[in-house]
Short mmCIF file of C-alpha atoms in Angstrom, two decimals:
data_model
loop_
_atom_site.label_atom_id
_atom_site.label_comp_id
_atom_site.label_asym_id
_atom_site.label_seq_id
_atom_site.Cartn_x
_atom_site.Cartn_y
_atom_site.Cartn_z
CA MET A 196 139.78 9.63 109.59
CA SER A 197 142.24 6.80 108.98
CA ALA A 198 144.46 5.70 111.86
CA ALA A 199 147.54 7.81 112.40
CA GLU A 200 150.98 6.25 112.77
CA GLY A 201 152.04 8.62 115.53
CA PRO A 202 150.60 11.23 117.87
CA LEU A 203 148.61 14.07 116.34
CA VAL A 204 149.62 17.74 116.60
CA VAL A 205 147.96 20.97 115.50
CA GLY A 206 149.71 23.74 113.59
CA VAL A 207 147.99 27.10 113.19
CA ASP A 208 148.64 29.95 110.76
CA THR A 209 146.90 33.17 111.78
CA SER A 210 147.62 35.43 108.82
CA THR A 211 146.43 38.85 107.75
CA GLN A 212 143.13 37.70 106.29
CA SER A 213 142.38 34.26 107.73
CA THR A 214 143.29 31.61 110.30
CA LYS A 215 144.10 28.06 109.18
CA ALA A 216 144.52 24.97 111.33
CA LEU A 217 146.10 21.66 110.33
CA VAL A 218 145.95 18.43 112.32
CA VAL A 219 149.13 16.56 111.41
CA ASP A 220 150.44 13.06 112.09
CA ALA A 221 153.70 13.79 113.92
CA SER A 222 155.25 10.58 112.61
CA THR A 223 154.67 11.09 108.88
CA GLY A 224 153.68 14.72 108.37
CA ARG A 225 150.39 13.65 106.82
CA VAL A 226 147.62 16.23 107.21
CA VAL A 227 144.63 14.35 108.60
CA ALA A 228 142.25 17.30 109.00
CA SER A 229 142.16 21.02 108.27
CA GLY A 230 139.99 24.08 108.73
CA GLN A 231 140.01 27.74 107.81
CA ALA A 232 138.02 30.87 108.70
CA ALA A 233 138.36 34.47 107.56
CA HIS A 234 138.75 37.70 109.47
CA THR A 235 138.48 41.27 108.26
CA VAL A 236 141.01 44.07 107.84
CA THR A 237 140.05 47.72 107.68
CA TRP A 238 140.95 49.78 104.62
CA GLY A 239 141.71 53.45 104.41
CA ALA A 240 144.36 55.33 106.37
CA GLY A 241 145.34 52.29 108.45
CA ARG A 242 145.21 48.51 108.52
CA GLU A 243 143.56 47.15 111.66
CA SER A 244 141.87 43.96 112.87
CA ASP A 245 139.96 43.03 116.02
CA PRO A 246 142.02 40.28 117.74
CA ARG A 247 138.81 38.67 118.95
CA GLN A 248 138.10 37.80 115.31
CA TRP A 249 141.33 35.80 115.27
CA TRP A 250 140.14 33.78 118.25
CA ASP A 251 136.72 33.22 116.69
CA ALA A 252 138.40 32.16 113.45
CA LEU A 253 140.66 29.74 115.33
CA CYS A 254 137.65 28.22 117.06
CA GLU A 255 135.86 27.78 113.74
CA ALA A 256 138.92 26.35 111.98
CA LEU A 257 139.39 23.80 114.77
CA ARG A 258 135.68 22.95 114.71
CA GLN A 259 136.08 22.09 111.03
CA CYS A 260 138.90 19.70 111.98
CA GLY A 261 136.43 17.58 113.93
CA ASP A 262 137.49 14.82 116.32
CA ALA A 263 141.09 14.90 115.08
CA ALA A 264 141.74 18.17 116.93
CA HIS A 265 140.50 16.63 120.17
CA GLU A 266 143.04 13.83 119.80
CA ALA A 267 145.98 16.21 119.35
CA ALA A 268 148.70 16.09 122.00
CA ALA A 269 150.31 19.46 121.23
CA VAL A 270 149.55 22.71 119.41
CA SER A 271 151.56 25.67 118.13
CA ILE A 272 150.55 29.06 116.69
CA GLY A 273 152.35 30.75 113.79
CA GLY A 274 151.22 34.30 113.17
CA GLN A 275 151.55 37.49 111.17
CA GLN A 276 154.48 39.52 112.47
CA HIS A 277 154.75 43.02 113.93
CA GLY A 278 151.07 43.57 114.82
CA LEU A 279 150.47 45.64 117.97
CA VAL A 280 147.87 44.08 120.28
CA THR A 281 146.97 46.16 123.36
CA LEU A 282 144.99 44.45 126.15
CA ASP A 283 143.26 45.88 129.20
CA ALA A 284 143.27 44.53 132.75
CA HIS A 285 140.71 41.87 131.79
CA GLY A 286 142.69 40.65 128.77
CA GLU A 287 140.32 42.32 126.32
CA PRO A 288 141.59 44.41 123.38
CA VAL A 289 141.79 48.11 124.18
CA ARG A 290 141.40 48.85 120.46
CA PRO A 291 141.82 46.96 117.19
CA ALA A 292 145.32 45.66 116.50
CA LEU A 293 147.59 47.77 114.30
CA LEU A 294 148.83 45.34 111.61
CA TRP A 295 152.21 44.97 109.94
CA ASN A 296 151.04 46.76 106.77
CA ASP A 297 149.75 49.83 108.62
CA VAL A 298 152.32 52.48 107.66
CA ARG A 299 150.90 55.45 109.59
CA SER A 300 153.87 55.24 111.95
CA ALA A 301 156.42 56.19 109.26
CA PRO A 302 157.14 59.59 110.93
CA GLN A 303 157.63 57.88 114.30
CA ALA A 304 159.99 55.35 112.68
CA ARG A 305 162.18 58.10 111.26
CA ARG A 306 162.19 59.95 114.57
CA LEU A 307 163.09 56.85 116.61
CA VAL A 308 166.00 56.02 114.33
CA GLU A 309 167.35 59.55 114.72
CA GLU A 310 166.76 59.80 118.47
CA LEU A 311 168.39 56.49 119.38
CA GLY A 312 171.73 56.73 117.62
CA GLY A 313 170.96 56.40 113.93
CA PRO A 314 170.83 53.34 111.63
CA ASP A 315 174.18 51.88 112.63
CA ALA A 316 173.33 51.90 116.33
CA TRP A 317 169.91 50.33 115.71
CA ALA A 318 171.36 47.59 113.47
CA GLU A 319 174.04 46.73 116.02
CA ARG A 320 171.63 46.68 118.97
CA THR A 321 168.47 45.10 117.56
CA GLY A 322 169.69 43.66 114.25
CA SER A 323 167.27 45.88 112.29
CA VAL A 324 166.61 49.50 111.42
CA PRO A 325 162.90 49.89 112.22
CA GLY A 326 160.51 51.01 109.52
CA ALA A 327 156.79 51.66 109.77
CA SER A 328 156.05 47.92 109.95
CA PHE A 329 157.88 47.42 113.26
CA THR A 330 155.87 47.19 116.45
CA VAL A 331 157.89 49.80 118.34
CA THR A 332 156.93 52.46 115.79
CA LYS A 333 153.26 51.54 116.15
CA TRP A 334 153.46 51.92 119.92
CA ALA A 335 155.06 55.35 119.43
CA TRP A 336 152.25 56.29 117.02
CA LEU A 337 149.62 55.12 119.50
CA ALA A 338 151.20 57.09 122.34
CA GLU A 339 151.15 60.22 120.20
CA HIS A 340 147.67 59.87 118.68
CA GLU A 341 145.70 57.83 121.23
CA PRO A 342 147.20 58.43 124.69
CA ASP A 343 144.01 57.22 126.39
CA ALA A 344 144.50 53.80 124.75
CA VAL A 345 148.08 53.66 126.02
CA ARG A 346 146.97 54.53 129.56
CA ALA A 347 144.35 51.76 129.44
CA THR A 348 146.86 49.13 128.25
CA ARG A 349 147.94 46.49 130.77
CA ALA A 350 149.56 44.03 128.34
CA VAL A 351 151.21 44.34 124.93
CA ARG A 352 151.26 41.32 122.65
CA LEU A 353 151.96 40.23 119.07
CA PRO A 354 149.22 38.39 117.13
CA HIS A 355 150.59 34.90 117.81
CA ASP A 356 151.16 35.82 121.46
CA TYR A 357 147.51 36.81 121.82
CA LEU A 358 146.21 33.42 120.64
CA THR A 359 148.81 31.47 122.63
CA GLU A 360 147.83 33.35 125.77
CA ARG A 361 144.16 32.62 125.20
CA LEU A 362 145.07 28.93 125.03
CA THR A 363 147.28 28.86 128.13
CA GLY A 364 146.38 31.90 130.23
CA LEU A 365 150.10 32.84 130.24
CA GLY A 366 151.75 35.79 128.51
CA THR A 367 154.53 34.36 126.32
CA THR A 368 156.28 35.00 123.02
CA ASP A 369 159.33 33.56 121.22
CA ARG A 370 162.64 34.91 119.92
CA GLY A 371 161.56 34.67 116.27
CA ASP A 372 158.51 36.90 116.57
CA VAL A 373 159.82 39.27 119.25
CA SER A 374 162.87 40.03 117.07
CA GLY A 375 160.54 41.96 114.77
CA THR A 376 159.31 44.37 117.42
CA GLY A 377 162.28 46.76 117.58
CA TRP A 378 162.38 46.55 121.40
CA TRP A 379 164.28 43.23 121.62
CA ALA A 380 168.06 43.42 121.47
CA SER A 381 169.40 40.64 119.26
CA ALA A 382 172.91 41.23 120.59
CA THR A 383 171.87 40.21 124.11
CA GLU A 384 168.64 38.31 123.28
CA SER A 385 166.71 40.34 125.83
CA TYR A 386 164.31 43.27 125.95
CA ASP A 387 166.14 46.52 125.29
CA GLU A 388 165.67 48.77 128.31
CA GLU A 389 166.85 51.95 126.56
CA THR A 390 164.36 51.59 123.72
CA LEU A 391 161.48 50.72 126.04
CA ALA A 392 162.22 53.69 128.30
CA HIS A 393 162.44 56.01 125.30
CA VAL A 394 158.98 55.04 124.02
CA GLY A 395 157.44 54.84 127.48
CA LEU A 396 156.67 51.12 127.44
CA ASP A 397 156.89 49.36 130.80
CA PRO A 398 158.66 46.00 130.32
CA ALA A 399 156.19 44.51 132.81
CA LEU A 400 153.56 44.78 130.07
CA LEU A 401 155.53 42.46 127.76
CA PRO A 402 155.36 38.65 127.57
CA ARG A 403 158.02 36.23 128.71
CA VAL A 404 160.27 35.08 125.85
CA VAL A 405 160.08 31.27 125.71
CA ARG A 406 163.19 29.44 124.54
CA PRO A 407 163.16 27.14 121.47
CA GLY A 408 161.97 23.70 122.54
CA GLU A 409 160.44 24.93 125.77
CA VAL A 410 156.79 24.31 126.60
CA ALA A 411 154.88 27.62 126.73
CA GLY A 412 152.05 26.11 128.77
CA THR A 413 149.11 23.74 128.53
CA VAL A 414 145.60 24.22 127.22
CA ARG A 415 143.29 25.47 129.95
CA ASP A 416 139.54 24.90 130.16
CA HIS A 417 137.48 26.48 127.38
CA ASP A 418 135.25 25.48 124.50
CA LEU A 419 137.99 24.52 122.03
CA PRO A 420 138.14 20.85 120.96
CA PHE A 421 141.42 20.21 122.81
CA SER A 422 141.86 17.95 125.77
CA LYS A 423 142.74 19.80 128.96
CA GLY A 424 146.51 19.66 129.44
CA THR A 425 147.37 19.57 125.72
CA LEU A 426 150.91 20.96 125.35
CA VAL A 427 151.29 24.42 123.81
CA ALA A 428 154.54 25.20 121.99
CA PRO A 429 156.12 28.67 121.93
CA GLY A 430 154.78 29.45 118.46
CA THR A 431 156.51 32.07 116.31
CA GLY A 432 156.13 34.58 113.50
CA ASP A 433 154.92 33.45 110.11
CA ASN A 434 158.26 33.58 108.29
CA ALA A 435 160.11 31.79 111.08
CA ALA A 436 157.33 29.17 111.09
CA ALA A 437 157.66 28.66 107.34
CA ALA A 438 161.43 28.25 107.76
CA LEU A 439 160.74 25.51 110.31
CA GLY A 440 158.18 23.98 107.95
CA LEU A 441 160.81 23.75 105.22
CA GLY A 442 163.44 22.30 107.56
CA LEU A 443 165.58 25.11 106.21
CA ARG A 444 169.36 24.70 106.23
CA PRO A 445 171.72 27.70 106.23
CA GLY A 446 172.35 29.14 102.76
CA THR A 447 169.14 27.98 101.08
CA PRO A 448 167.18 31.03 99.86
CA VAL A 449 163.41 31.30 100.14
CA LEU A 450 161.14 33.65 98.24
CA SER A 451 157.62 33.79 99.65
CA LEU A 452 154.80 35.26 97.56
CA GLY A 453 151.81 36.28 99.64
CA THR A 454 149.98 39.48 100.52
CA SER A 455 153.49 40.64 101.32
CA GLY A 456 156.60 39.29 99.64
CA THR A 457 159.61 38.08 101.59
CA VAL A 458 163.03 36.70 100.79
CA TYR A 459 165.08 35.08 103.55
CA ALA A 460 167.60 32.41 104.51
CA VAL A 461 168.77 30.82 107.75
CA SER A 462 172.19 32.02 108.92
CA LYS A 463 174.53 31.16 111.78
CA ARG A 464 175.62 34.83 111.84
CA ARG A 465 173.65 37.57 113.54
CA PRO A 466 172.59 40.05 110.82
CA THR A 467 173.24 43.79 111.25
CA ASP A 468 172.34 45.73 108.09
CA PRO A 469 172.46 49.52 108.73
CA THR A 470 170.79 50.25 105.37
CA GLY A 471 167.58 48.74 106.74
CA THR A 472 167.06 46.60 103.64
CA VAL A 473 167.56 43.37 105.58
CA ALA A 474 165.78 42.85 108.89
CA GLY A 475 168.00 40.96 111.32
CA PHE A 476 165.36 38.59 112.67
CA ALA A 477 165.98 35.58 114.87
CA ASP A 478 164.53 32.27 113.80
CA ALA A 479 162.53 29.88 115.99
CA HIS A 480 165.34 27.34 116.12
CA GLY A 481 168.24 29.23 117.70
CA ASP A 482 169.84 30.65 114.56
CA TRP A 483 169.08 33.81 112.59
CA LEU A 484 166.72 34.67 109.75
CA PRO A 485 167.93 37.70 107.76
CA LEU A 486 164.88 38.79 105.80
CA ALA A 487 163.72 41.45 103.38
CA CYS A 488 160.02 42.18 103.04
CA THR A 489 157.88 44.08 100.55
CA LEU A 490 154.36 45.27 101.29
CA ASN A 491 153.14 44.80 97.71
CA CYS A 492 153.08 41.33 96.26
CA THR A 493 150.20 39.11 95.13
CA LEU A 494 147.44 41.45 96.32
CA ALA A 495 148.91 44.39 94.43
CA VAL A 496 149.43 42.43 91.21
CA ASP A 497 145.91 40.98 91.42
CA ARG A 498 144.60 44.53 91.82
CA VAL A 499 146.40 45.58 88.63
CA ALA A 500 144.91 42.57 86.82
CA ALA A 501 141.43 43.54 88.04
CA LEU A 502 141.87 47.15 86.90
CA LEU A 503 142.85 45.86 83.45
CA GLY A 504 139.98 43.36 83.38
CA LEU A 505 142.42 40.45 82.97
CA ASP A 506 142.90 37.06 84.51
CA ARG A 507 146.04 37.12 86.69
CA GLU A 508 147.79 34.73 84.27
CA ALA A 509 147.05 36.82 81.14
CA VAL A 510 150.56 38.26 80.86
CA GLU A 511 152.24 39.06 77.54
CA PRO A 512 155.99 39.27 76.86
CA GLY A 513 157.97 41.93 75.08
CA THR A 514 157.17 44.87 77.31
CA SER A 515 159.27 47.99 77.75
CA VAL A 516 156.79 49.31 80.30
CA THR A 517 157.85 49.66 83.94
CA LEU A 518 155.26 49.39 86.72
CA LEU A 519 156.21 49.90 90.35
CA PRO A 520 153.19 48.40 92.17
CA TYR A 521 153.59 50.30 95.45
CA LEU A 522 149.85 50.44 96.12
CA ASP A 523 150.27 50.34 99.92
CA GLY A 524 153.41 52.43 100.14
CA GLU A 525 156.50 50.24 100.28
CA ARG A 526 158.91 48.77 102.80
CA THR A 527 161.64 47.53 100.42
CA PRO A 528 162.63 50.00 99.12
CA ASN A 529 161.68 52.15 102.13
CA LEU A 530 159.00 54.38 100.57
CA PRO A 531 156.08 54.36 103.02
CA HIS A 532 154.23 57.22 101.29
CA ALA A 533 154.66 55.99 97.71
CA SER A 534 151.88 54.97 95.36
CA GLY A 535 151.98 52.89 92.18
CA LEU A 536 153.90 54.29 89.22
CA LEU A 537 153.60 53.40 85.50
CA HIS A 538 156.30 54.51 83.04
CA GLY A 539 156.93 53.89 79.36
CA LEU A 540 153.37 53.53 78.07
CA ARG A 541 153.05 53.55 74.23
CA HIS A 542 150.23 53.26 71.69
CA ASP A 543 151.18 49.66 70.98
CA THR A 544 151.45 48.63 74.65
CA THR A 545 148.99 45.85 75.49
CA ALA A 546 147.13 45.25 78.73
CA GLY A 547 148.95 41.92 79.11
CA GLN A 548 152.31 43.69 78.90
CA VAL A 549 151.27 46.13 81.61
CA LEU A 550 150.28 43.17 83.79
CA GLN A 551 153.66 41.51 83.17
CA ALA A 552 155.31 44.78 84.20
CA ALA A 553 153.44 44.60 87.53
CA TYR A 554 154.86 41.11 88.15
CA ASP A 555 158.32 42.35 87.20
CA GLY A 556 158.10 45.33 89.55
CA ALA A 557 157.01 43.20 92.48
CA VAL A 558 159.72 40.56 91.97
CA HIS A 559 162.45 43.13 91.31
CA SER A 560 162.10 44.52 94.84
CA LEU A 561 162.55 41.07 96.38
CA LEU A 562 165.43 39.90 94.23
CA GLY A 563 167.28 43.13 94.86
CA ALA A 564 167.65 42.05 98.48
CA LEU A 565 168.53 38.40 97.80
CA ASP A 566 172.31 38.81 97.83
CA LEU A 567 172.10 40.86 101.03
CA VAL A 568 170.09 38.12 102.75
CA LEU A 569 172.53 35.35 101.85
CA ASP A 570 175.88 34.91 103.55
CA GLU A 571 178.89 35.70 101.37
CA ASP A 572 179.90 32.03 101.17
CA ALA A 573 176.42 30.77 100.18
CA ASP A 574 176.20 28.68 97.01
CA ARG A 575 174.54 30.90 94.39
CA THR A 576 173.49 27.85 92.32
CA THR A 577 171.26 26.45 95.08
CA PRO A 578 167.64 26.41 93.87
CA LEU A 579 165.48 29.26 95.11
CA LEU A 580 162.58 27.81 97.11
CA LEU A 581 159.37 29.48 95.92
CA ILE A 582 156.52 29.35 98.46
CA GLY A 583 153.31 31.16 99.36
CA GLY A 584 150.03 31.56 97.52
CA GLY A 585 151.66 33.03 94.42
CA ALA A 586 154.10 30.13 94.04
CA ARG A 587 151.43 28.04 92.29
CA GLY A 588 150.93 30.65 89.55
CA THR A 589 152.76 30.17 86.26
CA ALA A 590 153.23 33.91 85.75
CA TRP A 591 154.88 34.26 89.15
CA GLN A 592 157.08 31.20 88.59
CA GLU A 593 158.32 32.37 85.20
CA THR A 594 158.89 35.94 86.36
CA VAL A 595 161.01 34.80 89.32
CA ARG A 596 162.90 32.39 87.09
CA ARG A 597 163.61 35.02 84.40
CA LEU A 598 164.64 37.82 86.76
CA SER A 599 166.66 35.67 89.20
CA GLY A 600 168.61 33.53 86.72
CA ARG A 601 168.50 30.73 89.31
CA PRO A 602 166.85 27.32 89.34
CA VAL A 603 163.50 27.53 91.11
CA GLN A 604 162.07 24.75 93.28
CA ILE A 605 158.36 24.71 94.13
CA PRO A 606 157.61 22.52 97.15
CA GLU A 607 154.44 20.46 96.86
CA ALA A 608 153.66 21.00 100.53
CA LYS A 609 151.11 23.74 101.13
CA GLU A 610 150.41 25.84 104.24
CA LEU A 611 154.05 25.86 105.28
CA VAL A 612 153.46 28.29 108.15
CA ALA A 613 150.94 25.91 109.72
CA LEU A 614 153.19 22.93 108.92
CA GLY A 615 156.12 24.68 110.60
CA ALA A 616 153.99 25.31 113.67
CA ALA A 617 152.99 21.63 113.61
CA ALA A 618 156.67 20.61 113.37
CA GLN A 619 157.40 22.77 116.41
CA ALA A 620 154.55 21.08 118.30
CA ALA A 621 155.80 17.65 117.20
CA GLY A 622 159.29 18.51 118.48
CA LEU A 623 157.86 18.98 121.97
CA LEU A 624 156.52 15.43 121.89
CA THR A 625 159.46 13.63 120.28
CA GLY A 626 162.35 15.70 121.62
CA GLU A 627 163.52 16.30 118.05
CA ASP A 628 164.72 19.50 116.46
CA PRO A 629 161.64 20.86 114.59
CA THR A 630 163.70 21.35 111.42
CA ALA A 631 164.66 17.67 111.57
CA VAL A 632 160.98 16.82 111.95
CA ALA A 633 160.16 18.84 108.80
CA ARG A 634 163.00 17.25 106.86
CA ARG A 635 161.68 13.84 107.90
CA TRP A 636 158.31 14.95 106.53
CA ASN A 637 160.09 15.83 103.24
CA THR A 638 158.27 19.16 102.93
CA THR A 639 160.57 20.63 100.26
CA GLU A 640 159.87 17.88 97.73
CA GLY A 641 158.65 19.38 94.47
CA ARG A 642 159.55 20.08 90.88
CA VAL A 643 162.61 22.13 89.98
CA LEU A 644 162.54 24.61 87.09
CA ASP A 645 165.94 24.90 85.43
CA ALA A 646 167.76 28.22 85.46
CA VAL A 647 167.42 30.54 82.46
CA GLU A 648 169.52 33.52 81.47
CA ARG A 649 168.78 36.45 83.75
CA ASP A 650 166.89 39.32 82.12
CA GLU A 651 169.44 42.02 82.84
CA GLU A 652 167.70 44.51 80.51
CA ALA A 653 164.48 44.39 82.54
CA LEU A 654 166.34 44.61 85.87
CA ASP A 655 168.37 47.63 84.71
CA ARG A 656 165.28 49.36 83.30
CA ILE A 657 163.30 48.95 86.52
CA ALA A 658 166.26 50.09 88.63
CA GLY A 659 166.68 53.16 86.42
CA VAL A 660 163.03 54.17 86.68
CA LEU A 661 163.09 53.63 90.44
CA SER A 662 166.17 55.82 90.79
CA ASP A 663 164.81 58.61 88.57
CA ALA A 664 161.39 58.57 90.25
CA SER A 665 162.67 58.46 93.85
CA PRO A 666 161.86 62.13 94.65
CA LEU A 667 158.29 61.64 93.41
CA LEU A 668 157.87 58.34 95.27
CA GLU A 669 159.25 59.79 98.50
CA ARG A 670 156.72 62.65 98.42
CA GLY A 671 153.79 60.29 97.87
CA ALA A 672 150.54 60.80 96.03
CA GLY A 673 149.07 63.08 98.69
CA SER A 674 151.99 65.51 98.60
CA LEU A 675 151.81 66.69 95.00
#
């Protein structure tokens, strides 16, 4: 490893399928070492993971970083949002974590919205109308289906909280991640006593919410390659971490293409969307992060490509086919029981056109929420920042460009969640705002694709099919 110009920090991204660690020079943003290890997710009725796998993956990822990790002065964890981690009196998982894309709690979500004042009351109190992804609905599902697990639970954590606590021995979270639970009131920035009482969750089981810029703790003794006393930052959810990693300014839109798809922007105004399309999340900086999320993005489109026996880039233009790739149900639009739907197939339809239709269907859901995410006075000509694993794919780039009608900028920086966590850790050392750290690292630098005329015909066609098929999608494949 070549000599670093400044202190070293570690940024971690614990995502749905793997944990990545970057050792970063806090002065320049240069990545001096990295590591990655996978964990497994169950398939079937639910989506679950054993939190202990996340810890093992973190240990392995840091081991791959070598001596650089040992030299780090601070560390921060960015993690997948919404996951419900239940721990016993010894800090061990009571059961596997229920992940963000586990939609079994859809009935509990509907019931909670109705029982606690309806969508308007939820949006005003928590900033969001909870769907099946939100942690509060998962707790309600667990209480109904596995009461023994609830009785055995002595601590409730989110995925990033779990790893942070294993580092420090202290139960902490941050405003960015906790704002996605459904039991944190964005209006008062505190745990919502009415919601917690309604679902039977003792607030004593929840972690302390650490303020932006505050030290969450220090690394305690264990086998990780950190020096004892290494500072631990608050950490945050993955989208809030990516916003930090981009040094995001208010009004700049981001479209993230990963297992899930998200579109978001930083705002100075607290979001309250009673339709539930936009989640009124907090960011990790002190502002707000209105965000819309879809469950079906790159994984769903890759599955369609595999079914067709095509490479993911083998799209063909000229399609009149519509494909709604709701393979895991869907969150935006709120159709938790839906399955994929194909409409408009003809004798002359090619496999490549069907694949293009899958891209179009996935992007349509995200772009439909873009104007709701942005403040009314946002500049609509600002380039759309395209990030995530799909952002490197030509088919994704061109689909977003064609359906958005906006210029598209593709940052060269990779692993923005881990970079954002590293910027947060660097801020602890330098006293800087983490977004200023990321801007100093120039993380948004990358090529800009010019705007093209928006494909209104495709957008109208997809919207029409979605509207006509809504009764079928709402019933779901198992209800026919």
